[in-house]
Coordinates of C-alpha atoms in Angstrom, one line a residue:
Chain A
M1 CA 75.3 42.1 -36.4
V2 CA 78.5 41.3 -34.5
E3 CA 77.4 42.5 -31.1
Q4 CA 76.7 39.6 -28.7
A5 CA 78.4 36.9 -30.7
S6 CA 81.9 38.3 -30.6
L7 CA 81.9 39.2 -27.0
D8 CA 82.0 35.6 -25.9
K9 CA 83.4 33.7 -28.7
A10 CA 84.7 30.2 -28.3
H11 CA 88.5 30.7 -28.3
P12 CA 89.4 33.9 -26.5
H13 CA 92.8 32.6 -25.6
Q14 CA 94.4 32.1 -29.0
A15 CA 96.1 35.5 -29.1
A16 CA 97.0 35.4 -25.4
R17 CA 98.7 32.1 -25.9
A18 CA 100.6 33.3 -28.9
F19 CA 101.8 36.3 -26.9
Q20 CA 103.0 34.1 -24.0
R21 CA 104.8 31.8 -26.4
Q22 CA 106.6 34.8 -27.8
S23 CA 107.5 36.2 -24.4
A24 CA 109.0 32.8 -23.4
H25 CA 110.9 32.8 -26.7
Q26 CA 112.3 36.3 -26.0
R27 CA 113.3 35.3 -22.5
L28 CA 115.2 32.4 -24.0
I29 CA 117.1 34.7 -26.4
I30 CA 118.1 36.9 -23.4
L31 CA 119.3 33.8 -21.5
G32 CA 121.3 32.8 -24.5
L33 CA 122.9 36.2 -24.7
I34 CA 123.8 36.0 -21.0
V35 CA 125.5 32.7 -21.5
L36 CA 127.3 34.0 -24.5
T37 CA 128.5 37.0 -22.6
L38 CA 129.8 35.0 -19.7
A39 CA 131.7 32.7 -22.0
L40 CA 133.1 35.8 -23.7
A41 CA 134.2 37.0 -20.2
V42 CA 136.1 33.8 -19.6
I43 CA 137.8 34.1 -22.9
A44 CA 138.6 37.8 -22.2
I45 CA 140.1 37.0 -18.9
N46 CA 142.2 34.2 -20.4
A47 CA 143.4 36.4 -23.3
G48 CA 146.8 37.9 -22.9
A49 CA 150.4 37.2 -22.2
A50 CA 150.2 35.2 -18.9
N51 CA 149.8 31.8 -20.5
T52 CA 146.6 30.7 -18.8
N53 CA 143.9 28.5 -20.2
P54 CA 140.1 28.9 -19.9
M55 CA 139.9 26.0 -17.4
Q56 CA 142.5 27.7 -15.2
V57 CA 140.6 30.9 -15.4
L58 CA 137.4 29.2 -14.2
R59 CA 139.3 27.5 -11.4
T60 CA 140.9 30.8 -10.4
L61 CA 137.5 32.5 -10.3
L62 CA 136.2 29.7 -8.1
G63 CA 139.2 30.1 -5.8
L64 CA 140.7 26.7 -6.6
E65 CA 143.9 28.0 -8.1
S66 CA 146.9 29.7 -6.6
G67 CA 150.1 31.2 -8.0
T68 CA 151.0 34.0 -10.3
S69 CA 148.1 33.5 -12.7
N70 CA 145.9 34.2 -9.6
I71 CA 147.4 37.7 -9.2
V72 CA 147.1 38.5 -12.9
I73 CA 143.5 37.4 -13.1
W74 CA 142.3 39.0 -9.9
N75 CA 144.1 42.3 -10.0
I76 CA 144.5 43.0 -13.7
R77 CA 142.2 41.0 -15.9
L78 CA 139.0 40.7 -13.8
P79 CA 138.6 44.4 -12.9
R80 CA 139.1 45.2 -16.6
V81 CA 136.6 42.7 -17.7
I82 CA 134.0 43.6 -15.1
A83 CA 134.5 47.3 -15.9
G84 CA 134.0 46.5 -19.6
M85 CA 130.8 44.7 -18.9
A86 CA 129.4 47.3 -16.5
A87 CA 130.3 50.2 -18.8
G88 CA 128.9 48.4 -21.9
A89 CA 125.7 47.5 -20.1
G90 CA 125.4 51.0 -18.6
L91 CA 126.0 52.8 -21.9
A92 CA 123.6 50.5 -23.7
V93 CA 120.7 50.9 -21.4
A94 CA 121.3 54.7 -21.3
G95 CA 121.1 54.7 -25.1
C96 CA 118.1 52.5 -25.1
V97 CA 116.1 54.7 -22.8
M98 CA 117.3 57.9 -24.4
Q99 CA 116.1 56.6 -27.8
T100 CA 112.7 55.8 -26.3
C101 CA 112.3 59.0 -24.3
L102 CA 113.3 61.3 -27.1
R103 CA 111.6 59.1 -29.8
N104 CA 114.8 59.4 -31.8
P105 CA 116.8 56.4 -33.0
L106 CA 120.0 58.5 -33.0
A107 CA 119.8 59.5 -29.4
S108 CA 122.7 58.1 -27.4
P109 CA 125.3 59.2 -24.8
S110 CA 127.7 60.3 -27.5
T111 CA 125.2 62.1 -29.8
L112 CA 123.8 64.1 -26.9
G113 CA 127.1 65.9 -26.3
I114 CA 127.7 64.4 -22.9
S115 CA 130.9 62.6 -24.0
S116 CA 132.3 65.8 -25.6
A117 CA 131.7 67.7 -22.4
A118 CA 133.5 65.1 -20.4
A119 CA 136.4 65.3 -22.8
F120 CA 136.5 69.0 -22.5
G121 CA 136.5 68.7 -18.7
A122 CA 139.4 66.3 -18.8
N123 CA 141.4 68.5 -21.2
L124 CA 141.0 71.5 -18.9
A125 CA 142.2 69.5 -15.9
I126 CA 145.2 68.2 -17.8
V127 CA 146.2 71.8 -18.6
A128 CA 145.6 72.8 -15.0
F129 CA 147.4 69.9 -13.3
G130 CA 149.9 69.1 -16.0
A131 CA 151.0 65.9 -17.7
G132 CA 154.4 64.3 -18.1
S133 CA 156.3 62.1 -20.4
I134 CA 158.8 59.4 -19.8
H135 CA 161.0 59.1 -22.9
S136 CA 159.7 56.0 -24.6
N137 CA 157.4 55.5 -27.5
T138 CA 154.8 53.2 -26.1
R139 CA 151.4 54.4 -25.1
D140 CA 152.2 54.4 -21.4
A141 CA 154.9 57.0 -22.0
V142 CA 152.4 59.8 -21.4
F143 CA 151.1 60.2 -17.9
I144 CA 148.6 62.5 -16.4
G145 CA 149.6 64.7 -13.4
N146 CA 146.5 64.2 -11.3
P147 CA 144.2 61.5 -12.7
Y148 CA 141.6 62.0 -10.0
A149 CA 141.2 65.7 -10.7
V150 CA 140.9 64.8 -14.4
T151 CA 138.2 62.3 -13.7
L152 CA 136.3 64.7 -11.4
S153 CA 136.6 67.5 -13.9
A154 CA 135.3 65.3 -16.8
F155 CA 132.4 64.2 -14.6
G156 CA 131.7 67.8 -13.6
F157 CA 131.5 69.0 -17.2
S158 CA 129.4 66.1 -18.4
M159 CA 127.0 67.0 -15.6
V160 CA 127.1 70.6 -16.7
A161 CA 126.2 69.5 -20.3
M162 CA 123.4 67.3 -19.0
M163 CA 122.0 70.1 -16.9
L164 CA 122.2 72.6 -19.7
I165 CA 120.4 70.2 -22.0
L166 CA 117.7 69.3 -19.5
L167 CA 117.2 73.0 -18.5
L168 CA 116.9 74.1 -22.1
A169 CA 114.5 71.2 -22.7
R170 CA 112.4 72.3 -19.8
L171 CA 112.2 75.8 -21.1
R172 CA 111.1 74.7 -24.5
G173 CA 108.5 72.4 -23.0
F174 CA 110.6 69.3 -23.4
S175 CA 109.9 68.7 -27.1
P176 CA 112.0 65.6 -27.9
E177 CA 113.4 67.2 -31.1
S178 CA 114.7 70.2 -29.2
V179 CA 116.6 67.9 -26.8
V180 CA 118.4 66.1 -29.6
L181 CA 119.3 69.3 -31.4
A182 CA 120.4 71.0 -28.1
G183 CA 122.6 67.9 -27.5
V184 CA 124.2 68.2 -31.0
A185 CA 124.8 72.0 -30.4
F186 CA 126.4 71.5 -27.0
G187 CA 128.5 68.6 -28.4
S188 CA 130.0 70.8 -31.0
L189 CA 130.4 73.7 -28.5
F190 CA 132.4 71.5 -26.2
S191 CA 134.4 70.0 -29.0
A192 CA 135.3 73.5 -30.1
A193 CA 136.3 74.5 -26.6
S194 CA 138.5 71.4 -26.4
T195 CA 140.2 72.4 -29.6
L196 CA 141.0 75.8 -28.2
V197 CA 142.4 74.3 -25.0
Q198 CA 144.5 71.9 -27.0
Y199 CA 145.8 74.7 -29.3
F200 CA 147.3 76.5 -26.3
A201 CA 148.5 73.4 -24.5
E202 CA 152.0 72.0 -24.5
D203 CA 153.0 69.0 -26.6
V204 CA 152.9 66.5 -23.8
Q205 CA 149.6 67.8 -22.5
V206 CA 148.1 67.5 -25.9
A207 CA 149.3 63.9 -26.1
A208 CA 147.8 63.2 -22.7
M209 CA 144.5 64.8 -23.8
V210 CA 144.3 62.7 -26.9
F211 CA 145.1 59.6 -24.9
W212 CA 142.5 60.4 -22.4
T213 CA 139.9 60.9 -25.1
F214 CA 140.5 57.4 -26.4
G215 CA 138.3 55.2 -24.3
D216 CA 140.4 52.8 -22.3
L217 CA 139.3 50.2 -19.9
G218 CA 142.8 49.8 -18.4
R219 CA 142.4 52.9 -16.3
V220 CA 140.1 51.4 -13.7
A221 CA 141.0 49.6 -10.6
W222 CA 138.7 47.7 -8.2
Q223 CA 137.5 50.9 -6.5
E224 CA 136.2 52.4 -9.8
V225 CA 134.8 49.1 -10.8
A226 CA 132.8 49.0 -7.6
I227 CA 131.4 52.5 -8.1
L228 CA 130.6 51.9 -11.7
S229 CA 128.9 48.5 -11.2
T230 CA 126.8 49.7 -8.3
L231 CA 125.6 52.7 -10.4
V232 CA 124.9 50.5 -13.4
V233 CA 122.9 48.0 -11.3
G234 CA 120.9 50.9 -9.8
T235 CA 120.3 52.5 -13.2
F236 CA 119.2 49.1 -14.6
I237 CA 116.6 48.6 -11.8
F238 CA 115.3 52.2 -12.2
F239 CA 114.8 51.7 -15.9
L240 CA 113.3 48.3 -15.5
L241 CA 110.8 49.7 -13.0
H242 CA 109.6 52.1 -15.7
R243 CA 109.5 49.5 -18.5
W244 CA 105.7 49.8 -19.0
D245 CA 106.0 53.6 -19.1
Y246 CA 108.5 53.3 -21.9
N247 CA 106.3 50.9 -23.7
A248 CA 103.4 53.4 -23.5
L249 CA 105.7 56.2 -24.6
D250 CA 106.3 54.4 -27.8
G251 CA 102.7 54.9 -28.8
G252 CA 103.2 58.7 -28.7
E253 CA 102.9 61.3 -26.0
E254 CA 99.2 61.7 -26.0
A255 CA 98.4 58.0 -26.0
A256 CA 100.8 57.6 -23.1
K257 CA 99.1 60.3 -21.1
S258 CA 95.7 58.8 -21.7
L259 CA 97.2 55.5 -20.3
G260 CA 98.2 57.3 -17.1
V261 CA 101.9 58.0 -17.7
H262 CA 103.3 61.3 -16.4
V263 CA 105.2 61.8 -19.6
E264 CA 107.3 64.9 -18.8
Q265 CA 108.3 63.5 -15.4
I266 CA 109.3 60.1 -16.7
R267 CA 111.3 61.7 -19.5
F268 CA 113.1 64.1 -17.3
R269 CA 114.0 61.5 -14.7
S270 CA 115.0 58.9 -17.2
M271 CA 117.2 61.4 -19.1
L272 CA 118.8 62.4 -15.8
V273 CA 119.7 58.9 -14.8
A274 CA 120.9 57.9 -18.3
S275 CA 123.1 61.0 -18.4
L276 CA 124.5 60.3 -15.0
I277 CA 125.6 56.8 -15.8
T278 CA 127.1 58.0 -19.1
A279 CA 129.0 60.8 -17.3
V280 CA 130.4 58.3 -14.8
A281 CA 131.5 55.8 -17.4
V282 CA 133.1 58.4 -19.6
S283 CA 134.9 60.1 -16.8
F284 CA 136.4 56.8 -15.6
M285 CA 137.3 55.4 -19.0
G286 CA 137.2 58.1 -21.7
I287 CA 135.0 58.2 -24.7
I288 CA 133.6 54.8 -25.8
G289 CA 131.4 55.6 -28.8
F290 CA 128.6 53.6 -30.5
I291 CA 127.9 51.1 -27.8
G292 CA 125.0 53.2 -26.5
L293 CA 123.7 53.6 -30.0
I294 CA 124.3 50.2 -31.5
A295 CA 123.4 47.7 -28.8
P296 CA 119.8 48.9 -28.3
Q297 CA 119.3 49.3 -32.0
M298 CA 120.4 45.7 -32.6
M299 CA 118.0 44.4 -29.9
R300 CA 115.2 46.6 -31.2
R301 CA 115.5 44.7 -34.5
V302 CA 115.8 41.3 -32.9
L303 CA 113.2 41.6 -30.1
G304 CA 111.0 44.5 -31.0
I305 CA 110.3 47.3 -28.6
D306 CA 108.8 45.6 -25.5
H307 CA 111.0 47.2 -22.8
R308 CA 110.5 44.2 -20.5
F309 CA 112.9 42.4 -22.8
L310 CA 114.6 45.3 -24.6
I311 CA 116.2 46.8 -21.5
P312 CA 117.9 43.6 -20.3
A313 CA 118.8 42.5 -23.8
S314 CA 120.4 45.9 -24.5
A315 CA 122.4 45.7 -21.3
V316 CA 123.7 42.2 -22.1
T317 CA 124.5 43.1 -25.7
G318 CA 126.3 46.3 -24.6
A319 CA 128.3 44.3 -22.2
A320 CA 129.2 41.7 -24.8
L321 CA 130.1 44.2 -27.5
L322 CA 132.4 46.2 -25.2
L323 CA 134.0 43.1 -23.9
F324 CA 134.5 41.7 -27.4
S325 CA 136.0 45.0 -28.6
D326 CA 138.3 45.3 -25.6
T327 CA 139.6 41.7 -26.0
L328 CA 140.2 42.5 -29.7
A329 CA 142.0 45.7 -28.7
R330 CA 144.2 43.8 -26.4
T331 CA 145.1 40.9 -28.6
M332 CA 144.9 42.2 -32.2
I333 CA 148.5 43.5 -32.4
S334 CA 149.6 42.3 -29.0
P335 CA 151.6 43.5 -27.1
V336 CA 150.3 46.9 -28.2
V337 CA 147.0 47.6 -26.6
L338 CA 144.7 49.7 -28.9
P339 CA 142.3 52.1 -27.3
V340 CA 138.9 50.3 -27.1
G341 CA 137.1 53.5 -28.1
A342 CA 138.7 53.4 -31.5
I343 CA 137.7 49.8 -31.9
T344 CA 134.0 50.3 -31.0
S345 CA 133.7 53.3 -33.3
F346 CA 135.6 51.5 -36.1
F347 CA 133.2 48.5 -35.9
G348 CA 130.2 50.4 -34.7
A349 CA 129.9 52.7 -37.6
P350 CA 129.7 50.1 -40.4
L351 CA 127.5 47.9 -38.2
F352 CA 125.1 50.7 -37.7
L353 CA 125.0 51.4 -41.5
F354 CA 124.5 47.7 -42.1
L355 CA 121.5 47.7 -39.7
L356 CA 120.1 50.8 -41.3
A357 CA 120.4 49.3 -44.8
K358 CA 119.0 45.9 -43.8
G359 CA 116.1 47.6 -42.1
Y360 CA 114.0 45.5 -39.8
T361 CA 113.9 41.7 -40.0
R362 CA 110.5 40.6 -41.0
R363 CA 108.8 38.1 -38.8
Chain B
M1 CA 78.7 57.2 -14.2
I2 CA 77.6 60.4 -15.8
L3 CA 80.1 62.6 -17.7
T4 CA 79.4 66.3 -17.3
V5 CA 81.4 69.0 -19.0
Q6 CA 80.8 72.4 -17.6
G7 CA 81.9 75.6 -19.4
V8 CA 85.2 74.1 -20.7
Q9 CA 87.4 76.6 -22.5
F10 CA 90.8 76.1 -24.0
R11 CA 93.0 78.8 -25.5
Y12 CA 96.6 79.1 -26.6
P13 CA 98.2 82.4 -25.5
N14 CA 96.7 84.4 -28.4
H15 CA 94.0 82.3 -29.9
P16 CA 91.0 80.6 -28.5
V17 CA 90.4 77.0 -29.6
L18 CA 87.4 76.1 -27.6
E19 CA 84.9 78.4 -25.9
D20 CA 82.5 77.5 -23.2
A21 CA 81.6 73.9 -24.1
S22 CA 79.0 72.2 -21.8
F23 CA 77.3 68.9 -22.2
T24 CA 76.3 65.8 -20.3
V25 CA 76.5 62.1 -21.3
Q26 CA 74.6 59.4 -19.4
Q27 CA 75.8 55.9 -18.9
G28 CA 75.3 53.8 -22.0
E29 CA 74.8 56.9 -24.2
L30 CA 76.8 57.8 -27.3
L31 CA 77.4 61.5 -28.0
A32 CA 78.6 62.4 -31.5
V33 CA 80.8 65.6 -31.6
L34 CA 80.4 67.1 -35.1
G35 CA 81.9 70.1 -36.8
T36 CA 84.3 71.2 -39.5
N37 CA 88.1 70.6 -39.4
G38 CA 89.5 72.8 -36.8
A39 CA 86.2 73.4 -35.0
G40 CA 87.7 72.1 -31.7
K41 CA 86.5 68.5 -31.6
T42 CA 89.8 67.0 -30.8
T43 CA 90.6 69.7 -28.3
L44 CA 87.3 69.1 -26.5
L45 CA 88.1 65.3 -26.2
K46 CA 91.6 66.0 -24.9
C47 CA 90.2 68.4 -22.3
V48 CA 87.9 65.7 -21.0
N49 CA 90.8 63.3 -20.1
R50 CA 93.3 66.1 -19.2
I51 CA 95.7 65.5 -22.1
L52 CA 95.1 69.2 -22.4
K53 CA 94.4 71.2 -19.3
P54 CA 91.3 73.4 -19.9
T55 CA 91.9 77.1 -19.5
S56 CA 88.7 77.2 -17.5
G57 CA 85.7 75.0 -16.8
V58 CA 85.3 71.7 -15.1
V59 CA 84.9 68.1 -16.2
W60 CA 83.0 65.8 -13.8
I61 CA 82.8 62.1 -13.7
G62 CA 79.8 61.6 -11.4
D63 CA 80.5 64.1 -8.6
E64 CA 84.3 63.9 -8.9
A65 CA 86.2 66.7 -10.8
V66 CA 88.6 65.2 -13.3
S67 CA 91.2 67.7 -12.2
D68 CA 91.3 66.1 -8.8
I69 CA 91.8 62.5 -10.0
S70 CA 95.4 61.3 -10.5
R71 CA 96.4 60.6 -14.0
N72 CA 96.7 56.9 -13.4
A73 CA 93.3 56.6 -11.7
L74 CA 91.8 58.6 -14.6
A75 CA 93.3 56.2 -17.1
Q76 CA 91.4 53.4 -15.3
R77 CA 88.2 55.3 -15.9
I78 CA 88.6 57.0 -19.3
G79 CA 89.6 55.1 -22.4
Y80 CA 90.9 57.2 -25.3
V81 CA 91.1 56.4 -29.0
E82 CA 93.5 58.9 -30.5
Q83 CA 93.1 60.2 -34.0
Q84 CA 96.5 59.7 -35.4
R85 CA 98.9 57.0 -34.6
A86 CA 102.1 56.1 -36.4
G87 CA 102.9 52.4 -36.6
S88 CA 105.9 51.2 -34.6
R89 CA 107.8 48.1 -33.8
A90 CA 105.3 47.2 -31.1
T91 CA 103.3 44.0 -31.7
V92 CA 99.5 44.2 -31.8
F93 CA 99.2 42.3 -28.6
N94 CA 101.7 44.5 -26.8
A95 CA 99.8 47.6 -28.0
V96 CA 96.5 46.3 -26.7
L97 CA 98.1 45.1 -23.5
L98 CA 99.0 48.8 -22.8
G99 CA 95.3 49.3 -22.1
R100 CA 96.1 47.5 -18.9
K101 CA 99.0 49.9 -18.1
P102 CA 96.9 51.9 -15.5
Y103 CA 96.3 48.7 -13.6
I104 CA 99.9 47.3 -13.6
Q105 CA 101.6 47.2 -10.2
W106 CA 104.9 45.5 -10.8
D107 CA 104.1 43.4 -13.9
I108 CA 101.2 42.3 -16.0
T109 CA 99.1 39.5 -14.6
Q110 CA 97.4 36.5 -16.3
N111 CA 94.2 38.5 -15.9
D112 CA 95.7 41.4 -17.9
I113 CA 96.8 39.1 -20.7
A114 CA 93.3 37.4 -20.7
I115 CA 91.6 40.8 -21.0
A116 CA 93.9 42.0 -23.8
G117 CA 93.3 38.7 -25.6
Q118 CA 89.5 39.1 -25.2
A119 CA 89.7 42.7 -26.5
L120 CA 91.6 41.5 -29.6
E121 CA 89.1 38.7 -30.1
T122 CA 86.3 41.2 -29.8
L123 CA 87.7 43.3 -32.7
G124 CA 88.6 40.3 -34.7
L125 CA 92.3 40.9 -34.4
S126 CA 93.4 37.6 -32.8
E127 CA 95.3 36.5 -35.9
Y128 CA 97.3 39.7 -36.0
A129 CA 98.4 39.3 -32.4
L130 CA 102.1 39.1 -33.1
R131 CA 102.2 41.4 -36.1
Y132 CA 104.1 44.7 -35.8
L133 CA 102.0 47.8 -35.8
D134 CA 104.0 49.2 -38.8
E135 CA 102.9 46.3 -40.9
L136 CA 99.2 47.0 -40.4
S137 CA 96.8 49.0 -42.6
G138 CA 95.3 52.2 -41.3
G139 CA 92.1 50.5 -40.6
E140 CA 93.6 47.6 -38.7
L141 CA 95.6 50.1 -36.7
Q142 CA 92.5 51.9 -35.7
K143 CA 90.9 48.7 -34.5
V144 CA 94.0 48.0 -32.4
I145 CA 93.6 51.4 -30.6
I146 CA 89.9 50.7 -30.0
A147 CA 90.8 47.3 -28.6
R148 CA 93.4 49.0 -26.4
A149 CA 90.7 51.4 -25.1
L150 CA 88.4 48.5 -24.4
A151 CA 91.1 46.7 -22.5
Q152 CA 91.2 49.7 -20.2
Q153 CA 87.7 48.6 -19.1
P154 CA 86.7 52.3 -18.9
E155 CA 83.6 54.0 -17.6
I156 CA 83.9 56.6 -20.3
L157 CA 85.2 56.1 -23.8
L158 CA 86.5 59.0 -25.9
M159 CA 87.0 58.3 -29.6
D160 CA 88.5 60.7 -32.0
E161 CA 87.3 59.8 -35.5
P162 CA 87.7 56.0 -34.8
T163 CA 86.3 54.9 -38.1
S164 CA 88.0 57.4 -40.5
N165 CA 90.3 54.8 -42.0
L166 CA 87.8 51.9 -42.1
D167 CA 86.0 50.6 -45.1
L168 CA 82.2 50.5 -45.2
K169 CA 81.9 47.0 -43.8
N170 CA 84.4 47.7 -41.0
Q171 CA 82.8 51.0 -40.2
M172 CA 79.4 49.3 -39.7
E173 CA 81.0 46.4 -37.7
V174 CA 83.1 48.5 -35.4
L175 CA 80.4 51.1 -34.7
T176 CA 77.8 48.4 -34.1
L177 CA 80.2 46.7 -31.7
V178 CA 81.2 49.9 -29.9
R179 CA 77.5 50.7 -29.6
A180 CA 76.7 47.2 -28.2
I181 CA 79.5 47.3 -25.7
T182 CA 78.9 50.8 -24.4
R183 CA 75.2 50.0 -24.0
E184 CA 75.8 46.7 -22.4
Q185 CA 78.5 47.9 -20.0
G186 CA 76.9 51.3 -19.3
I187 CA 79.9 53.2 -20.8
A188 CA 79.4 56.9 -21.5
A189 CA 80.9 57.4 -25.0
V190 CA 81.9 60.5 -26.8
M191 CA 82.9 60.2 -30.4
A192 CA 84.2 63.0 -32.7
M193 CA 83.4 62.2 -36.3
H194 CA 82.9 63.6 -39.8
D195 CA 80.4 61.1 -41.2
L196 CA 77.0 62.7 -40.4
N197 CA 75.0 59.7 -41.6
L198 CA 77.0 57.3 -39.4
A199 CA 76.5 59.7 -36.5
L200 CA 72.8 59.8 -37.1
R201 CA 72.6 56.1 -37.2
F202 CA 74.7 55.3 -34.1
A203 CA 74.6 58.3 -31.7
D204 CA 71.9 59.2 -29.2
Q205 CA 73.1 62.7 -28.5
F206 CA 74.7 65.3 -30.8
L207 CA 77.0 68.2 -30.2
L208 CA 77.6 70.6 -33.1
L209 CA 80.8 72.8 -32.8
K210 CA 81.4 75.8 -35.0
D211 CA 84.6 77.8 -34.7
G212 CA 85.3 76.5 -31.3
R213 CA 81.9 77.4 -30.0
L214 CA 79.0 75.1 -29.1
F215 CA 76.4 75.7 -31.8
A216 CA 73.8 73.2 -30.7
T217 CA 73.5 70.1 -28.5
G218 CA 70.7 67.6 -27.9
G219 CA 69.0 64.6 -29.3
P220 CA 68.4 63.8 -33.0
E221 CA 66.1 66.9 -33.1
V222 CA 69.2 69.2 -33.3
M223 CA 70.3 67.5 -36.5
T224 CA 68.2 69.7 -38.8
P225 CA 69.2 70.7 -42.3
K226 CA 69.3 74.2 -41.1
N227 CA 71.7 73.6 -38.2
I228 CA 74.0 71.4 -40.4
E229 CA 74.1 74.0 -43.1
A230 CA 74.9 76.7 -40.5
V231 CA 77.8 74.6 -39.2
Y232 CA 79.3 73.2 -42.4
S233 CA 78.3 76.0 -44.8
V234 CA 76.9 73.4 -47.2
P235 CA 73.2 73.2 -48.0
V236 CA 71.8 69.8 -47.2
A237 CA 68.6 67.9 -47.4
M238 CA 67.5 65.2 -45.0
T239 CA 65.4 62.2 -45.9
A240 CA 64.6 58.9 -44.4
H241 CA 65.2 55.4 -45.9
N242 CA 63.9 52.3 -44.2
G243 CA 63.6 54.3 -41.0
Y244 CA 67.3 55.6 -41.2
K245 CA 67.7 59.3 -41.5
V246 CA 70.1 60.3 -44.3
I247 CA 71.7 63.6 -45.0
I248 CA 72.5 64.5 -48.5
P249 CA 74.6 67.6 -49.5
L250 CA 72.9 69.6 -52.2

């Protein structure tokens, strides 16, 4: 008989201690990632044509430096780096939560059709407000008639896509599978619509559309950086407040309900917030693929699925990945700046395949 | 706390799953819900803790209707061991810690960790604390879910075939343990199961479901060869060995 004996055995804290050790270990990993990302940020600010060194960058950031490097760093490099970190973190937490809520490892901002919808919105606005060309063959040769209208239109259409998906999901009783499939369907619908718009557009407009679609961090100034960062911080806090709900959701819908989680409500609100942050990031910067997919997937493998750690770790990893990609894009064949969206997809796809092939690391 | 189920009915738009189920479980009592596959056992359990909303009927905990209790408050009172669970990348300790989810305000406390640790210890899972669920056997997984339900410190425990994946030794150990804990802590327990002999050995009350209808309910006296044959459509004989009643299909 096991009854009495096992209820008050001698060492009840063995498992609890192991758990706490592991939690401490995971916190350390996140701290390490943060330090790494900050170092990367300094390198990113330093990288470029202005002949600075990392020490100078640090001194400038602390307000100890004056001169031309000051202007370059504060007005050009820093907004770009912060935008990269904010967008990377935002896309990564959005992907992380989408994957958990839809219980699908492939759920992410780009796979749910939100990015395609934003691109369609941008294309439409480019046709409406026009685009121009200055005769030169660098990337900056094409300019967009009214960038604000384009951004707004992109945002509007990504919200439309999000609402359509959420509405359809509501009608179908919010089965996670139906949401992913609806996202794929809307994605191809908007891509098809974009193709049609491009077919009837003028050469210069098509060029502008294509350039818009390439994600590029260079488009943002301090104002956009402020909006984006505020939203990312808000999103992050919202997700973190629900970290235990996401943990419970991992055990399945019914188990979560039996543990007191309002499953439908949490899913709906989380998807709404995740889509919103994606829509903002995409309309400011264009399509940046794979960050939302790959950053949380990497961290799931390293840290497991405890959202207390998974959410912050995904955010930091997303920030680091986008920062790294952008620095690479700026320096690889300098002075030509490649679109960062191409870099993330280029490295993201094989990295994703590698993670799939490698499977989970065994403890 | 007494669990009372009163005329609970559940139907999908064009087919009834459960008709007019009523029963009462006292504190410290274990009710075995028996019946063939698809008889409505799981549906009945899910109606009790509102995973499914009954089409009609009321479930009472003491004198409170379950439909009036918030989901979170309900989770503090009813533990649920679901039938199927896929493994995932959660660790065993995290999975058991989720039993404390209904009590978490901002974050888990030392108390929550201690209770989860105790639940693991109770089910002999301490060594597995940091294993991932998808590395466990079916039986170990079942024990994890039972530990999670115990960590909820519930007044009522609903278990859907909690021992279906366990070997003979583990079946006996787990059921003996569940029995001891429910008696000791005055938990009203409801357990859907297929093994009639285990039911006879561990349950106080029995509820026989046939095609979604309540066929018979009561103490060991309802477990007659005639009733069992009527429910399962298999002729059986009943005998006793060392004081334990045993059912043998003929």
